XYZ file of C-alpha atoms in Angstrom:
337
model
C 0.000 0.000 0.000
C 1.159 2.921 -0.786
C 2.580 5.833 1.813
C -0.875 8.217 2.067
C -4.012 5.579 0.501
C -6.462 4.804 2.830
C -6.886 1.028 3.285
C -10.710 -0.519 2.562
C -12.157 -1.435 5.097
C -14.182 -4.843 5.007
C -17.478 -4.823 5.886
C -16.474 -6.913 9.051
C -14.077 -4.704 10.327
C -16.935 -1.671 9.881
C -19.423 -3.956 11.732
C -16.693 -4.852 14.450
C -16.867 -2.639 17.696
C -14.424 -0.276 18.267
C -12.169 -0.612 20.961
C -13.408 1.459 23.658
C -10.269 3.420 25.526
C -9.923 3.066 29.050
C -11.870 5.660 31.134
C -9.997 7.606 33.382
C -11.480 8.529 36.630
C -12.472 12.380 36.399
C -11.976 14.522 38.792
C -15.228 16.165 40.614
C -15.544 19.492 39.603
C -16.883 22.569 42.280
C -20.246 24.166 41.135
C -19.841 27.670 40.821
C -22.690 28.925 42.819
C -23.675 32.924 40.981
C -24.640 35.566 43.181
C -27.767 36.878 42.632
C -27.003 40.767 41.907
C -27.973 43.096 44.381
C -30.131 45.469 43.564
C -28.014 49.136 42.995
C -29.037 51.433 46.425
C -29.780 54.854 46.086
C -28.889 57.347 48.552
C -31.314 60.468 48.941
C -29.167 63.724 47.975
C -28.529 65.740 51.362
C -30.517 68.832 51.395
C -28.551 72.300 51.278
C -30.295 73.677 54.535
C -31.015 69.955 56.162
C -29.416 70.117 59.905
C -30.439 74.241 59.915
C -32.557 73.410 62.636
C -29.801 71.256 64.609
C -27.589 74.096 64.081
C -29.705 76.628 66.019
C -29.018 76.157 69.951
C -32.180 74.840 71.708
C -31.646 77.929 74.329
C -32.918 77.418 77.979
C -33.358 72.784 77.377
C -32.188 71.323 80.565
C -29.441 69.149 79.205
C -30.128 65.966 80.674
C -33.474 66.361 77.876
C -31.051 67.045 74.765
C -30.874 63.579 73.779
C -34.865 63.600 73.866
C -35.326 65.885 71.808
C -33.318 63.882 69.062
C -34.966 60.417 69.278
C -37.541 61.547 66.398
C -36.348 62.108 62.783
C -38.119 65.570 63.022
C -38.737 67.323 59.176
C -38.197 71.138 59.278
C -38.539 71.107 55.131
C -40.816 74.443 55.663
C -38.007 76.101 57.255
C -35.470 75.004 54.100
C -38.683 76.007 52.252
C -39.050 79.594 53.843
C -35.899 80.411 52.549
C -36.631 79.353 48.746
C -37.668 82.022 46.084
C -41.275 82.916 46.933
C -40.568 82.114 50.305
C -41.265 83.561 53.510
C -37.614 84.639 54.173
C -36.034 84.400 51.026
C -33.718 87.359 50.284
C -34.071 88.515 53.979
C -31.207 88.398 56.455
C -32.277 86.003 59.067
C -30.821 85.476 62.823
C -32.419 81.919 64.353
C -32.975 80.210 67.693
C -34.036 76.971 68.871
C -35.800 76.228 71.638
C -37.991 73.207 73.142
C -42.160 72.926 74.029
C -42.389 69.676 76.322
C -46.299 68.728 75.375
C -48.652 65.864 76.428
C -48.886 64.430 72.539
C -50.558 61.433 70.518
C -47.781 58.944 69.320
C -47.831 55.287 68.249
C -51.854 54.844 69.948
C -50.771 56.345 73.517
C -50.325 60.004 74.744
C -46.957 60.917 75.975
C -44.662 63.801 76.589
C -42.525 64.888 74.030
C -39.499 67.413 74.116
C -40.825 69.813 70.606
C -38.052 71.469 69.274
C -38.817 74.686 67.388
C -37.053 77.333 65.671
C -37.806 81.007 65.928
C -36.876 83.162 62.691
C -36.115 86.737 63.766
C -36.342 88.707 59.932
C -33.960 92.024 60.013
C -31.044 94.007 59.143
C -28.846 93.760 62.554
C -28.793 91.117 65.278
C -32.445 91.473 67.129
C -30.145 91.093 70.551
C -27.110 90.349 72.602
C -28.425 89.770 75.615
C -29.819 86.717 77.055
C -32.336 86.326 79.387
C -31.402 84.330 82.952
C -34.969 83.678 84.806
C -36.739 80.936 86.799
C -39.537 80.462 89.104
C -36.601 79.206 92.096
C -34.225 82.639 91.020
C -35.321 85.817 93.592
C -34.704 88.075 90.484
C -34.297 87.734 86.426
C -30.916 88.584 85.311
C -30.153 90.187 81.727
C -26.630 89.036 80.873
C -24.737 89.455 77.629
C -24.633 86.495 75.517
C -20.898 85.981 75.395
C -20.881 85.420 79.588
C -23.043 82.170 78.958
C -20.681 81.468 75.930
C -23.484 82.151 73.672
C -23.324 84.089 70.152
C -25.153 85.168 66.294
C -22.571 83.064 63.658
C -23.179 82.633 60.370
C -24.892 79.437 58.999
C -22.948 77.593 56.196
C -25.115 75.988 53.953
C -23.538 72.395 52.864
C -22.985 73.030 49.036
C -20.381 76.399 50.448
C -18.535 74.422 53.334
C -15.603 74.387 51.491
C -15.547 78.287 51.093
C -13.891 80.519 53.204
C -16.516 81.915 56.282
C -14.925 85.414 56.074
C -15.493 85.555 51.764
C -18.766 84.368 51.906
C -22.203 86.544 52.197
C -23.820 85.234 54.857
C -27.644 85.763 55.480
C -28.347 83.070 57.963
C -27.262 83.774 61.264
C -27.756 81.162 64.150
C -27.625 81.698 67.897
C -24.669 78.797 68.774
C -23.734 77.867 72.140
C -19.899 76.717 72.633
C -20.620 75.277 76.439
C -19.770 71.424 75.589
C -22.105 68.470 77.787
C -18.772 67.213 78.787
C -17.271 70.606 80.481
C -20.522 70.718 82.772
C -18.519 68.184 85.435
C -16.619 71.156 85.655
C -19.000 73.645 86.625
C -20.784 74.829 89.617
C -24.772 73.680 90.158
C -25.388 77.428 90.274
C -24.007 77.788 86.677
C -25.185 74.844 84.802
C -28.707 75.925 86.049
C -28.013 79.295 84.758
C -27.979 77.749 80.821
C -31.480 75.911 81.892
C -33.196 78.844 82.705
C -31.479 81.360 79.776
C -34.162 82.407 77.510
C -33.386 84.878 74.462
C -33.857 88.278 75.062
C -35.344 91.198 72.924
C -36.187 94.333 73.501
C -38.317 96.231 71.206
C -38.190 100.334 71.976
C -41.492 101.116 70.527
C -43.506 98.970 72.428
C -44.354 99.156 75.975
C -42.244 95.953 77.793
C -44.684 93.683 79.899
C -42.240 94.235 83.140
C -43.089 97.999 83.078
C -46.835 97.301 82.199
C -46.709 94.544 85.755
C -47.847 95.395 89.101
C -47.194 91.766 89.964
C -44.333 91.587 92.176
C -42.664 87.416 92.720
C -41.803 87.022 96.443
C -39.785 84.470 97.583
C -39.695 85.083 101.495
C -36.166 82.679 102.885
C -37.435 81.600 105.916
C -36.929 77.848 107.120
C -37.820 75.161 107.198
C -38.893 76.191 103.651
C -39.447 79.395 101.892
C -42.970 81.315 101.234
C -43.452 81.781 97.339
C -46.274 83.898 96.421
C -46.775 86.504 93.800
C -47.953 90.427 95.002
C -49.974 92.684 92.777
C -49.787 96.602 94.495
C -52.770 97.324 92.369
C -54.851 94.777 93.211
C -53.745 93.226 96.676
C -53.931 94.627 100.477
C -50.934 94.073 102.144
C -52.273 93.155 105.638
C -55.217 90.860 104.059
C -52.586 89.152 101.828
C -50.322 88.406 104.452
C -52.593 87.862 106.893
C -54.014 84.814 104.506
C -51.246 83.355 104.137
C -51.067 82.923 108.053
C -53.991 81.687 107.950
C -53.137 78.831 105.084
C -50.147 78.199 107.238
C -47.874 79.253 104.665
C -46.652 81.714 106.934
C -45.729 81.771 110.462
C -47.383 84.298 112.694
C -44.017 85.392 114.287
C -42.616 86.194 110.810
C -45.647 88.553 109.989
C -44.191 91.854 110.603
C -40.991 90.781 108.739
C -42.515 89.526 105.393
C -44.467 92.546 104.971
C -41.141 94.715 105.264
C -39.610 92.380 102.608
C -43.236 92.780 100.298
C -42.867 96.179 100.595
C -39.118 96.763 99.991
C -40.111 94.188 97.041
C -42.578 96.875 95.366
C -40.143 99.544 95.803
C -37.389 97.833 93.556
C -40.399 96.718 91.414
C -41.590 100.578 90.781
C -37.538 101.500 90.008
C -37.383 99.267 87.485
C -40.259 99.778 85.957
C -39.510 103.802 86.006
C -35.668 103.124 85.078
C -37.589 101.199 81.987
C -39.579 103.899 80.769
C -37.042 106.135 80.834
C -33.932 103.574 79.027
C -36.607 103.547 76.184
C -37.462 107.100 75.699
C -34.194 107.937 75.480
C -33.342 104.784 73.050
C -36.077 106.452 70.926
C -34.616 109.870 71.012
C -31.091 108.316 70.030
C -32.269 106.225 67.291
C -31.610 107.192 63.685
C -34.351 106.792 61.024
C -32.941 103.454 59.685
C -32.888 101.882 62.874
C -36.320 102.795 63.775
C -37.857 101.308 59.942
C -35.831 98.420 61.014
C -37.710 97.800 64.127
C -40.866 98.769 62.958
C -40.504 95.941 59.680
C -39.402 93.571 61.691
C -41.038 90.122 61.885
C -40.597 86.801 63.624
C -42.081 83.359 62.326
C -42.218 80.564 64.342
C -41.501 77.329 62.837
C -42.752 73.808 64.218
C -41.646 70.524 62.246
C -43.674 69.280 59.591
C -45.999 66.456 59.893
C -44.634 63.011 58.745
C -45.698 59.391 59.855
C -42.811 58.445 62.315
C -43.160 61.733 64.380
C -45.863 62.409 67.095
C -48.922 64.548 66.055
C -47.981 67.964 67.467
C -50.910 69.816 64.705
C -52.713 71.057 68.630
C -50.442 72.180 69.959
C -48.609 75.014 67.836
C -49.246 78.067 69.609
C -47.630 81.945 68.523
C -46.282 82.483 72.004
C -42.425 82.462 71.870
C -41.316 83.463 74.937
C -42.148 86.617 77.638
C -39.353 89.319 75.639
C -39.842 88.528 72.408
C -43.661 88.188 72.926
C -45.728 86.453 70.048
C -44.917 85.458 66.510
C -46.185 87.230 63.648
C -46.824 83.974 62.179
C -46.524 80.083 62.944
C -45.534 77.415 60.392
């Protein structure tokens, strides 16, 4: 045969079976087991103004009741809202504070008390104040303190798309009222002066119309006599000394043998009472009489909203309890949202 024929094969050879080659043993493989893919996650875009209402100090919260008023995801979207074109404050220069309501509330089918925070938006040209407010129901008298002694001041908000810029280059139109006393420093501190932040509350004073201390007759008396003290309030328009104090005796509020000596202290109470009242009249006349024109528009447009959080389904129902009343200085909002 020659090199590269192919040989004929017989029709026995083609009906002969072919040799079968030996099998090796194969090896057993791993099933690749494919993850299912996971469906891509999308992360809600923060919002420019979103912790505005963290940012503002919740003046006058005891601080063991911080953490409370946190627990809820609270919305303030009108407040980012307010500032939008068409809104309430847009284009305005804008100084904020926080503060908190504790309410009796619906939440989750029971009624419970809930720390409300809220943010007041004072609308004008120049800081409404620098002074805060230092007053409590336990304190003989109210103290009126500049904001920098309770380490309190007005700095400007930064907005998240410009916290990369420079504070001093940028334009700033949102001031908040920030508190640098940390929860950790308060170890430190007297009883006496961690109180003091507890009862701060913001103060304003508004020369044009007529402040509700110098409008009160009502004088607070706290009497320091043992074993504890007589707390009572005295109106010199309306009350008789010896029939007041001689009630009290009679309730057994008051001990007989301190009679004479509590209505000294009433009386030397009025007098201080009627000096401030006529040292008030008097600051604010002259104010007036200083004031230039701008300054007096100023006051005269100025307006402060009151903002509670918005409505949403994992927050308590706070819609009855939103009330204009901010606090006994600034007086009541010009309008609540």
């Amino acid at each position: 045969m020659r090199k590269g024929t192919k040989r004929k094969t017989t029709q026995k050879e083609e009906d002969k079976p072919a040799e079968s080659k030996p099998v090796e043993p194969s090896r057993s493989k791993r099933t690749k087991v494919s993850k299912p893919e996971s469906e891509p996650q999308y992360f809600e875009d923060k919002r420019n103004l979103e912790d505005l209402w963290k940012a503002a100090f919740p003046v006058g919260t005891e601080w063991d009741q911080l953490d409370t008023v946190y627990q809820f995801n609270w919305n303030f979207s009108n407040l980012e809202d307010a500032f939008e074109e068409g809104g309430k404050l847009y284009g305005e220069k804008v100084y904020l504070f926080g503060c908190t309501e504790p309410q009796l509330v619906p939440f989750k089918g029971e009624n419970k008390v809930i720390c409300i925070p809220v943010v007041v938006a004072v609308a004008s040209p120049f800081p409404p104040s620098d002074k805060i407010g230092i007053n409590s129901v336990q304190r003989e008298a109210e103290e009126i303190v500049p904001m920098k002694q309770m380490k309190m001041d007005w700095v400007p908000y930064i907005p998240l798309d410009q916290r990369g810029s420079q504070v001093d280059k940028l334009k700033s139109q949102i001031f908040i009222l920030s508190c640098t006393q940390r929860r950790a420093g308060l170890k430190h501190l007297k009883i006496d002066r961690v109180k003091k932040f507890e009862y701060c509350l913001p103060y304003f004073y508004h020369p044009f119309k007529e402040d509700e201390v110098e409008q009160s007759t009502e004088v607070p008396i706290i009497f320091p006599i043992d074993p504890k003290p007589v707390f009572c309030e005295f109106d010199w328009e309306l009350d008789e000394l010896e029939e007041f104090t001689d009630k009290l005796i009679e309730e057994e509020e008051l001990p007989e043998s301190q009679k004479d000596s509590f209505k000294d202290f009433v009386k030397e109470k009025v007098r201080e009472a009627k000096k401030a009242n006529r040292l008030a009249r008097e600051a604010r006349k002259k104010a007036i009489e200083e004031m230039s024109k701008e300054t007096k528009e100023a006051f005269e447009k100025m307006k402060f909203y009151k903002f509670y959080p918005v409505q949403t389904p994992d927050t308590p129902d706070i819609s009855n309890v939103k009330a204009p009343f901010i606090n006994r200085y600034y007086g009541k909002a010009h309008e609540v949202l």
